[in-house]
Short mmCIF file of N, CA and C in Angstrom, two decimals:
data_model
loop_
_atom_site.label_atom_id
_atom_site.label_comp_id
_atom_site.label_asym_id
_atom_site.label_seq_id
_atom_site.Cartn_x
_atom_site.Cartn_y
_atom_site.Cartn_z
N MET S 30 -15.12 -6.03 -1.57
CA MET S 30 -13.69 -6.20 -1.83
C MET S 30 -13.50 -5.43 -2.92
N ARG S 31 -14.32 -5.20 -3.84
CA ARG S 31 -13.88 -4.57 -5.00
C ARG S 31 -13.53 -3.01 -4.75
N GLU S 32 -13.95 -2.38 -3.87
CA GLU S 32 -13.61 -1.08 -3.64
C GLU S 32 -12.09 -0.98 -3.41
N PHE S 33 -11.59 -1.99 -2.71
CA PHE S 33 -10.16 -2.06 -2.53
C PHE S 33 -9.22 -2.39 -3.68
N LEU S 34 -9.67 -2.58 -4.69
CA LEU S 34 -8.90 -3.33 -5.87
C LEU S 34 -8.09 -2.11 -6.59
N ALA S 35 -8.17 -0.86 -6.31
CA ALA S 35 -7.36 0.21 -6.63
C ALA S 35 -6.02 0.28 -5.67
N LEU S 36 -5.70 -0.26 -5.00
CA LEU S 36 -4.59 -0.31 -4.02
C LEU S 36 -3.46 -1.34 -4.71
N ALA S 37 -2.22 -0.82 -3.95
CA ALA S 37 -1.08 -1.50 -4.70
C ALA S 37 -1.27 -3.02 -4.59
N VAL S 38 -0.51 -3.79 -5.09
CA VAL S 38 -0.34 -5.28 -4.82
C VAL S 38 -0.03 -5.44 -3.40
N GLU S 39 0.95 -5.06 -3.04
CA GLU S 39 1.70 -5.30 -1.62
C GLU S 39 0.32 -5.01 -0.47
N THR S 40 -0.41 -3.76 -0.69
CA THR S 40 -1.18 -3.43 0.18
C THR S 40 -2.47 -4.60 0.23
N LEU S 41 -2.75 -5.27 -1.01
CA LEU S 41 -3.87 -6.11 -1.14
C LEU S 41 -3.47 -7.56 -0.48
N ASP S 42 -2.28 -7.73 -0.63
CA ASP S 42 -1.66 -8.91 -0.01
C ASP S 42 -1.79 -8.56 1.52
N LEU S 43 -1.37 -7.70 2.19
CA LEU S 43 -1.27 -7.45 3.53
C LEU S 43 -2.89 -7.45 3.97
N MET S 44 -3.80 -7.02 3.03
CA MET S 44 -5.11 -7.14 3.65
C MET S 44 -5.61 -8.48 3.55
N LEU S 45 -5.14 -9.46 2.67
CA LEU S 45 -5.95 -10.70 2.59
C LEU S 45 -5.21 -11.83 3.62
N LYS S 46 -3.95 -11.43 4.31
CA LYS S 46 -3.62 -12.12 5.12
C LYS S 46 -4.33 -12.40 6.47
N PRO S 47 -5.10 -11.50 7.02
CA PRO S 47 -6.07 -12.03 8.14
C PRO S 47 -6.97 -13.00 7.72
N PHE S 48 -7.42 -13.10 6.56
CA PHE S 48 -8.35 -14.12 6.16
C PHE S 48 -7.56 -15.57 6.15
N ILE S 49 -6.39 -15.58 5.74
CA ILE S 49 -5.78 -16.84 5.84
C ILE S 49 -5.67 -17.07 7.35
N SER S 50 -5.30 -16.10 7.98
CA SER S 50 -5.23 -16.47 9.61
C SER S 50 -6.30 -17.07 10.32
N VAL S 51 -7.27 -16.59 9.76
CA VAL S 51 -8.92 -17.05 10.23
C VAL S 51 -8.73 -18.27 9.54
N LEU S 52 -8.53 -18.74 8.60
CA LEU S 52 -8.62 -20.25 7.79
C LEU S 52 -7.72 -21.28 8.69
N GLU S 53 -6.56 -20.66 9.02
CA GLU S 53 -5.77 -21.38 10.08
C GLU S 53 -6.28 -21.72 11.51
N LYS S 54 -6.83 -20.70 12.17
CA LYS S 54 -6.76 -20.94 13.76
C LYS S 54 -8.33 -20.88 13.84
N SER S 55 -9.36 -20.50 13.16
CA SER S 55 -10.70 -20.24 13.58
C SER S 55 -11.42 -21.84 13.62
N ALA S 56 -11.95 -21.94 15.02
CA ALA S 56 -12.75 -23.37 15.08
C ALA S 56 -14.16 -23.31 14.67
N VAL S 57 -14.28 -22.00 14.69
CA VAL S 57 -15.89 -21.43 14.32
C VAL S 57 -16.28 -21.82 12.74
N LYS S 58 -17.19 -22.50 12.27
CA LYS S 58 -17.33 -22.81 10.93
C LYS S 58 -17.95 -21.76 10.22
N VAL S 59 -18.61 -20.98 10.54
CA VAL S 59 -19.49 -20.00 9.87
C VAL S 59 -18.42 -18.99 9.33
N PRO S 60 -17.48 -18.31 10.06
CA PRO S 60 -16.60 -17.46 9.29
C PRO S 60 -15.47 -18.18 8.47
N VAL S 61 -15.31 -19.11 8.67
CA VAL S 61 -14.36 -20.14 7.53
C VAL S 61 -15.00 -20.32 6.37
N ASN S 62 -16.41 -20.61 6.45
CA ASN S 62 -17.06 -21.12 5.10
C ASN S 62 -17.35 -19.58 4.21
N LYS S 63 -17.68 -18.56 5.00
CA LYS S 63 -17.73 -17.25 4.45
C LYS S 63 -16.62 -16.98 3.75
N ILE S 64 -15.31 -17.12 4.40
CA ILE S 64 -14.07 -16.67 3.71
C ILE S 64 -13.91 -17.48 2.40
N LYS S 65 -14.01 -18.83 2.83
CA LYS S 65 -13.80 -19.87 1.88
C LYS S 65 -14.50 -19.19 0.51
N LEU S 66 -15.85 -19.28 0.78
CA LEU S 66 -16.69 -19.03 -0.57
C LEU S 66 -16.49 -17.56 -1.11
N ASN S 67 -16.42 -16.65 -0.08
CA ASN S 67 -16.47 -15.23 -0.50
C ASN S 67 -15.31 -14.69 -1.17
N VAL S 68 -14.31 -14.99 -0.42
CA VAL S 68 -12.89 -14.50 -0.74
C VAL S 68 -11.99 -15.33 -1.60
N PHE S 69 -11.78 -16.60 -1.28
CA PHE S 69 -10.92 -17.60 -2.09
C PHE S 69 -11.39 -18.20 -3.23
N CYS S 70 -12.64 -18.55 -3.09
CA CYS S 70 -13.51 -19.40 -4.32
C CYS S 70 -13.51 -18.26 -5.19
N ARG S 71 -14.02 -17.00 -4.91
CA ARG S 71 -14.12 -15.85 -5.91
C ARG S 71 -13.00 -15.57 -6.61
N LEU S 72 -11.95 -15.70 -5.92
CA LEU S 72 -10.40 -15.29 -6.52
C LEU S 72 -10.04 -16.44 -7.47
N LEU S 73 -10.33 -17.68 -6.97
CA LEU S 73 -10.08 -18.83 -7.89
C LEU S 73 -10.52 -18.75 -9.21
N ASP S 74 -12.18 -18.31 -9.00
CA ASP S 74 -13.08 -18.59 -10.07
C ASP S 74 -12.72 -17.47 -11.13
N ASN S 75 -12.52 -16.24 -10.75
CA ASN S 75 -12.37 -15.04 -11.59
C ASN S 75 -10.89 -15.36 -12.15
N GLY S 76 -10.02 -15.62 -11.39
CA GLY S 76 -8.56 -15.95 -11.91
C GLY S 76 -8.65 -16.96 -12.97
N ARG S 77 -9.37 -18.20 -12.76
CA ARG S 77 -9.21 -19.02 -13.93
C ARG S 77 -10.13 -18.40 -15.40
N LYS S 78 -11.37 -17.56 -14.98
CA LYS S 78 -12.06 -16.99 -16.19
C LYS S 78 -10.97 -15.96 -16.85
N LEU S 79 -10.30 -15.22 -16.16
CA LEU S 79 -9.39 -14.30 -16.76
C LEU S 79 -8.55 -14.89 -17.57
N LEU S 80 -7.77 -15.92 -16.82
CA LEU S 80 -6.93 -16.69 -17.72
C LEU S 80 -7.16 -17.03 -18.90
N ASN S 81 -8.66 -17.98 -18.85
CA ASN S 81 -9.07 -18.54 -20.07
C ASN S 81 -9.40 -17.68 -21.19
N LEU S 82 -9.86 -16.39 -20.71
CA LEU S 82 -10.19 -15.64 -21.85
C LEU S 82 -9.05 -14.68 -22.39
N GLU S 83 -8.10 -14.47 -21.65
CA GLU S 83 -6.72 -14.07 -21.89
C GLU S 83 -6.00 -15.18 -22.98
N LYS S 84 -6.17 -16.38 -22.62
CA LYS S 84 -5.49 -17.40 -23.34
C LYS S 84 -5.98 -17.40 -24.86
N ASN S 85 -7.42 -17.16 -24.92
CA ASN S 85 -8.15 -17.27 -26.08
C ASN S 85 -8.23 -15.80 -26.73
N GLY S 86 -7.39 -14.89 -26.30
CA GLY S 86 -7.60 -13.51 -26.90
C GLY S 86 -8.68 -12.79 -26.87
N VAL S 87 -9.49 -13.14 -25.81
CA VAL S 87 -10.90 -12.33 -25.69
C VAL S 87 -10.55 -11.17 -24.78
N GLN S 88 -10.80 -9.88 -25.08
CA GLN S 88 -10.96 -8.76 -24.35
C GLN S 88 -11.75 -8.76 -23.07
N VAL S 89 -11.35 -8.44 -22.01
CA VAL S 89 -11.93 -8.56 -20.75
C VAL S 89 -12.32 -6.98 -20.55
N ALA S 90 -13.57 -6.98 -20.20
CA ALA S 90 -14.02 -5.54 -19.82
C ALA S 90 -13.06 -4.87 -18.56
N LEU S 91 -12.58 -3.68 -18.78
CA LEU S 91 -11.90 -3.08 -17.67
C LEU S 91 -12.99 -2.66 -16.52
N GLY S 92 -12.41 -3.06 -15.50
CA GLY S 92 -13.41 -2.64 -14.20
C GLY S 92 -14.32 -3.82 -13.82
N SER S 93 -14.38 -4.85 -14.55
CA SER S 93 -15.23 -6.05 -14.39
C SER S 93 -14.76 -7.02 -13.24
N GLU S 94 -15.57 -7.44 -12.55
CA GLU S 94 -15.51 -8.36 -11.33
C GLU S 94 -14.15 -9.29 -12.08
N VAL S 95 -14.45 -9.91 -13.14
CA VAL S 95 -13.31 -11.01 -13.71
C VAL S 95 -12.04 -10.38 -14.01
N GLU S 96 -11.95 -9.07 -14.39
CA GLU S 96 -10.78 -8.48 -14.67
C GLU S 96 -10.32 -8.11 -13.17
N LYS S 97 -10.74 -7.64 -12.50
CA LYS S 97 -10.15 -7.22 -11.23
C LYS S 97 -9.67 -8.22 -10.16
N LEU S 98 -10.61 -9.00 -9.88
CA LEU S 98 -10.45 -10.13 -8.83
C LEU S 98 -9.53 -11.15 -9.68
N GLY S 99 -9.68 -11.43 -11.06
CA GLY S 99 -8.65 -12.40 -11.46
C GLY S 99 -7.27 -11.81 -11.64
N ARG S 100 -7.21 -10.53 -11.86
CA ARG S 100 -5.90 -10.06 -11.62
C ARG S 100 -5.31 -10.13 -10.22
N VAL S 101 -5.77 -9.83 -9.37
CA VAL S 101 -5.48 -10.18 -7.97
C VAL S 101 -5.06 -11.74 -7.67
N SER S 102 -6.08 -12.57 -8.10
CA SER S 102 -5.70 -13.86 -7.87
C SER S 102 -4.40 -14.38 -8.68
N LEU S 103 -4.11 -13.77 -9.93
CA LEU S 103 -2.98 -13.99 -10.62
C LEU S 103 -1.85 -13.53 -10.24
N LEU S 104 -1.81 -12.22 -9.74
CA LEU S 104 -0.68 -11.51 -9.43
C LEU S 104 0.00 -11.65 -8.01
N LEU S 105 -0.94 -12.02 -6.92
CA LEU S 105 -0.42 -12.37 -5.61
C LEU S 105 -0.28 -13.93 -5.63
N VAL S 106 0.77 -14.37 -5.00
CA VAL S 106 1.35 -15.59 -5.24
C VAL S 106 0.65 -16.32 -3.98
N PHE S 107 -0.30 -16.80 -3.94
CA PHE S 107 -1.25 -17.36 -2.84
C PHE S 107 -0.45 -18.86 -2.68
N SER S 108 -0.05 -19.37 -3.70
CA SER S 108 0.03 -20.92 -3.18
C SER S 108 1.24 -21.04 -2.25
N LYS S 109 2.24 -20.16 -2.05
CA LYS S 109 3.25 -20.22 -1.07
C LYS S 109 2.66 -19.79 0.38
N GLN S 110 1.95 -18.66 0.46
CA GLN S 110 1.46 -18.09 1.68
C GLN S 110 0.23 -19.53 2.07
N LEU S 111 -0.53 -20.29 1.30
CA LEU S 111 -1.36 -21.13 1.56
C LEU S 111 -0.60 -22.49 2.20
N LEU S 112 0.52 -22.82 1.56
CA LEU S 112 1.38 -23.89 1.85
C LEU S 112 1.92 -23.74 3.13
N ASP S 113 2.56 -22.53 3.39
CA ASP S 113 3.23 -22.30 4.70
C ASP S 113 2.21 -22.13 5.79
N SER S 114 0.84 -21.79 5.50
CA SER S 114 0.02 -21.79 6.57
C SER S 114 -0.56 -23.01 6.91
N ALA S 115 -0.75 -23.87 5.84
CA ALA S 115 -1.03 -25.31 6.30
C ALA S 115 -0.27 -26.01 6.90
N SER S 116 1.29 -26.01 6.63
CA SER S 116 2.35 -26.53 7.27
C SER S 116 2.31 -26.01 8.42
N ALA S 117 2.06 -24.85 8.78
CA ALA S 117 2.43 -24.26 10.33
C ALA S 117 2.04 -25.08 11.50
N SER S 118 2.66 -25.31 12.58
CA SER S 118 2.29 -26.11 13.73
C SER S 118 1.21 -25.67 14.34
N GLU S 119 0.93 -24.22 14.27
CA GLU S 119 -0.09 -23.67 14.97
C GLU S 119 -1.60 -23.86 14.29
N THR S 120 -1.57 -24.29 12.98
CA THR S 120 -2.75 -24.42 12.16
C THR S 120 -3.63 -25.70 12.82
N LEU S 121 -4.79 -25.41 12.88
CA LEU S 121 -5.74 -26.41 13.47
C LEU S 121 -5.64 -27.48 12.39
N ARG S 122 -5.80 -28.72 13.19
CA ARG S 122 -5.71 -29.95 12.20
C ARG S 122 -6.87 -30.03 11.07
N GLY S 123 -8.16 -29.62 11.36
CA GLY S 123 -9.32 -29.73 10.61
C GLY S 123 -8.84 -28.59 9.38
N LYS S 124 -8.44 -27.68 9.57
CA LYS S 124 -8.19 -26.50 8.59
C LYS S 124 -7.09 -26.66 7.60
N ARG S 125 -6.17 -27.64 7.95
CA ARG S 125 -5.00 -28.07 6.95
C ARG S 125 -5.68 -28.42 5.58
N LYS S 126 -6.66 -29.24 5.67
CA LYS S 126 -7.31 -29.90 4.34
C LYS S 126 -7.75 -28.57 3.45
N ILE S 127 -8.34 -27.69 4.31
CA ILE S 127 -8.85 -26.59 3.30
C ILE S 127 -7.66 -25.77 2.94
N LEU S 128 -6.54 -25.54 3.64
CA LEU S 128 -5.53 -24.70 3.06
C LEU S 128 -4.47 -25.50 2.15
N PHE S 129 -4.49 -26.56 2.30
CA PHE S 129 -3.68 -27.55 1.23
C PHE S 129 -4.71 -27.38 0.05
N GLY S 130 -6.01 -27.67 0.25
CA GLY S 130 -6.75 -27.72 -0.94
C GLY S 130 -6.81 -26.32 -1.99
N PHE S 131 -6.56 -25.32 -1.12
CA PHE S 131 -6.58 -23.83 -1.76
C PHE S 131 -5.13 -23.82 -2.59
N HIS S 132 -4.16 -24.05 -1.79
CA HIS S 132 -2.67 -24.22 -2.29
C HIS S 132 -2.55 -25.04 -3.53
N ASP S 133 -3.40 -26.27 -3.67
CA ASP S 133 -3.09 -26.86 -5.01
C ASP S 133 -3.93 -26.45 -5.89
N ASP S 134 -4.91 -25.40 -5.73
CA ASP S 134 -5.78 -24.92 -6.73
C ASP S 134 -4.94 -23.66 -7.09
N PHE S 135 -4.54 -22.88 -6.44
CA PHE S 135 -3.74 -21.76 -6.79
C PHE S 135 -2.54 -22.22 -7.20
N LEU S 136 -1.74 -23.10 -6.87
CA LEU S 136 -0.37 -23.49 -7.66
C LEU S 136 -0.82 -23.98 -9.10
N TRP S 137 -1.95 -24.58 -9.28
CA TRP S 137 -2.43 -25.17 -10.38
C TRP S 137 -2.42 -23.86 -11.45
N LEU S 138 -3.38 -22.74 -10.99
CA LEU S 138 -3.50 -21.77 -11.73
C LEU S 138 -2.20 -20.98 -11.97
N GLU S 139 -1.21 -20.79 -11.06
CA GLU S 139 0.00 -19.98 -11.23
C GLU S 139 0.75 -20.67 -12.31
N ASN S 140 0.84 -22.16 -12.14
CA ASN S 140 1.50 -22.87 -13.26
C ASN S 140 1.04 -22.65 -14.52
N ASP S 141 -0.48 -22.71 -14.73
CA ASP S 141 -1.08 -22.56 -15.94
C ASP S 141 -0.92 -21.23 -16.54
N LEU S 142 -0.94 -20.18 -15.51
CA LEU S 142 -0.41 -18.71 -16.20
C LEU S 142 1.15 -18.75 -16.85
N GLU S 143 1.82 -19.50 -15.91
CA GLU S 143 3.45 -19.46 -16.42
C GLU S 143 3.50 -20.20 -17.64
N LYS S 144 2.69 -21.21 -18.02
CA LYS S 144 2.80 -22.01 -19.06
C LYS S 144 2.18 -21.46 -20.38
N SER S 145 1.03 -20.62 -20.13
CA SER S 145 0.23 -19.86 -20.87
C SER S 145 1.27 -18.76 -21.72
N GLY S 146 2.27 -18.34 -21.38
CA GLY S 146 2.67 -17.17 -21.90
C GLY S 146 1.92 -15.77 -21.57
N VAL S 147 0.82 -15.98 -20.93
CA VAL S 147 -0.04 -14.50 -20.87
C VAL S 147 0.78 -13.74 -19.76
N HIS S 148 0.90 -12.30 -20.02
CA HIS S 148 1.26 -11.52 -18.91
C HIS S 148 0.28 -10.61 -18.52
N ILE S 149 0.14 -10.77 -16.87
CA ILE S 149 -0.67 -9.96 -16.19
C ILE S 149 -0.12 -8.87 -15.81
N SER S 150 -0.47 -7.52 -16.08
CA SER S 150 0.41 -6.35 -15.52
C SER S 150 -0.28 -5.90 -14.22
N THR S 151 0.55 -5.33 -13.33
CA THR S 151 0.05 -5.05 -12.18
C THR S 151 -0.36 -3.39 -12.45
N GLU S 152 0.33 -2.92 -13.54
CA GLU S 152 -0.22 -1.40 -13.80
C GLU S 152 -1.51 -1.33 -13.86
N LYS S 153 -2.28 -2.19 -14.59
CA LYS S 153 -3.78 -2.01 -14.64
C LYS S 153 -4.61 -2.25 -13.38
N LEU S 154 -3.86 -2.87 -12.63
CA LEU S 154 -4.48 -3.34 -11.12
C LEU S 154 -4.34 -1.94 -10.15
N GLU S 155 -3.42 -1.35 -10.26
CA GLU S 155 -2.96 -0.19 -9.42
C GLU S 155 -3.60 1.05 -10.00
N ASN S 156 -4.24 1.09 -11.33
CA ASN S 156 -4.91 2.27 -11.80
C ASN S 156 -6.33 2.30 -11.52
#
């Protein structure tokens, strides 16, 4: 995923939508767990790390995983997409819990970003 982080925010948003779709509709546990752990959990963890470092005034190394993935998780408003997916009628019943859980986590992260007053620039992500 790191290779794609030089793309525009809108392009990254489009690239991540199929992963949300798999979380909605796949009855197979292996790809769902891989997407959970390798995409959304990593985005959440790095978003939290970046926000905590920025709040404490610590400079984050440019190009690091925390800087790149953290910016993606803070710039893309995942909570709304995840809520829409979890609430959709075509979403499998067992997958709603996963999507609502990620919705809550990303909403907390987005609210924490807003309250902190930290500004995350899209400029650094796109360069």
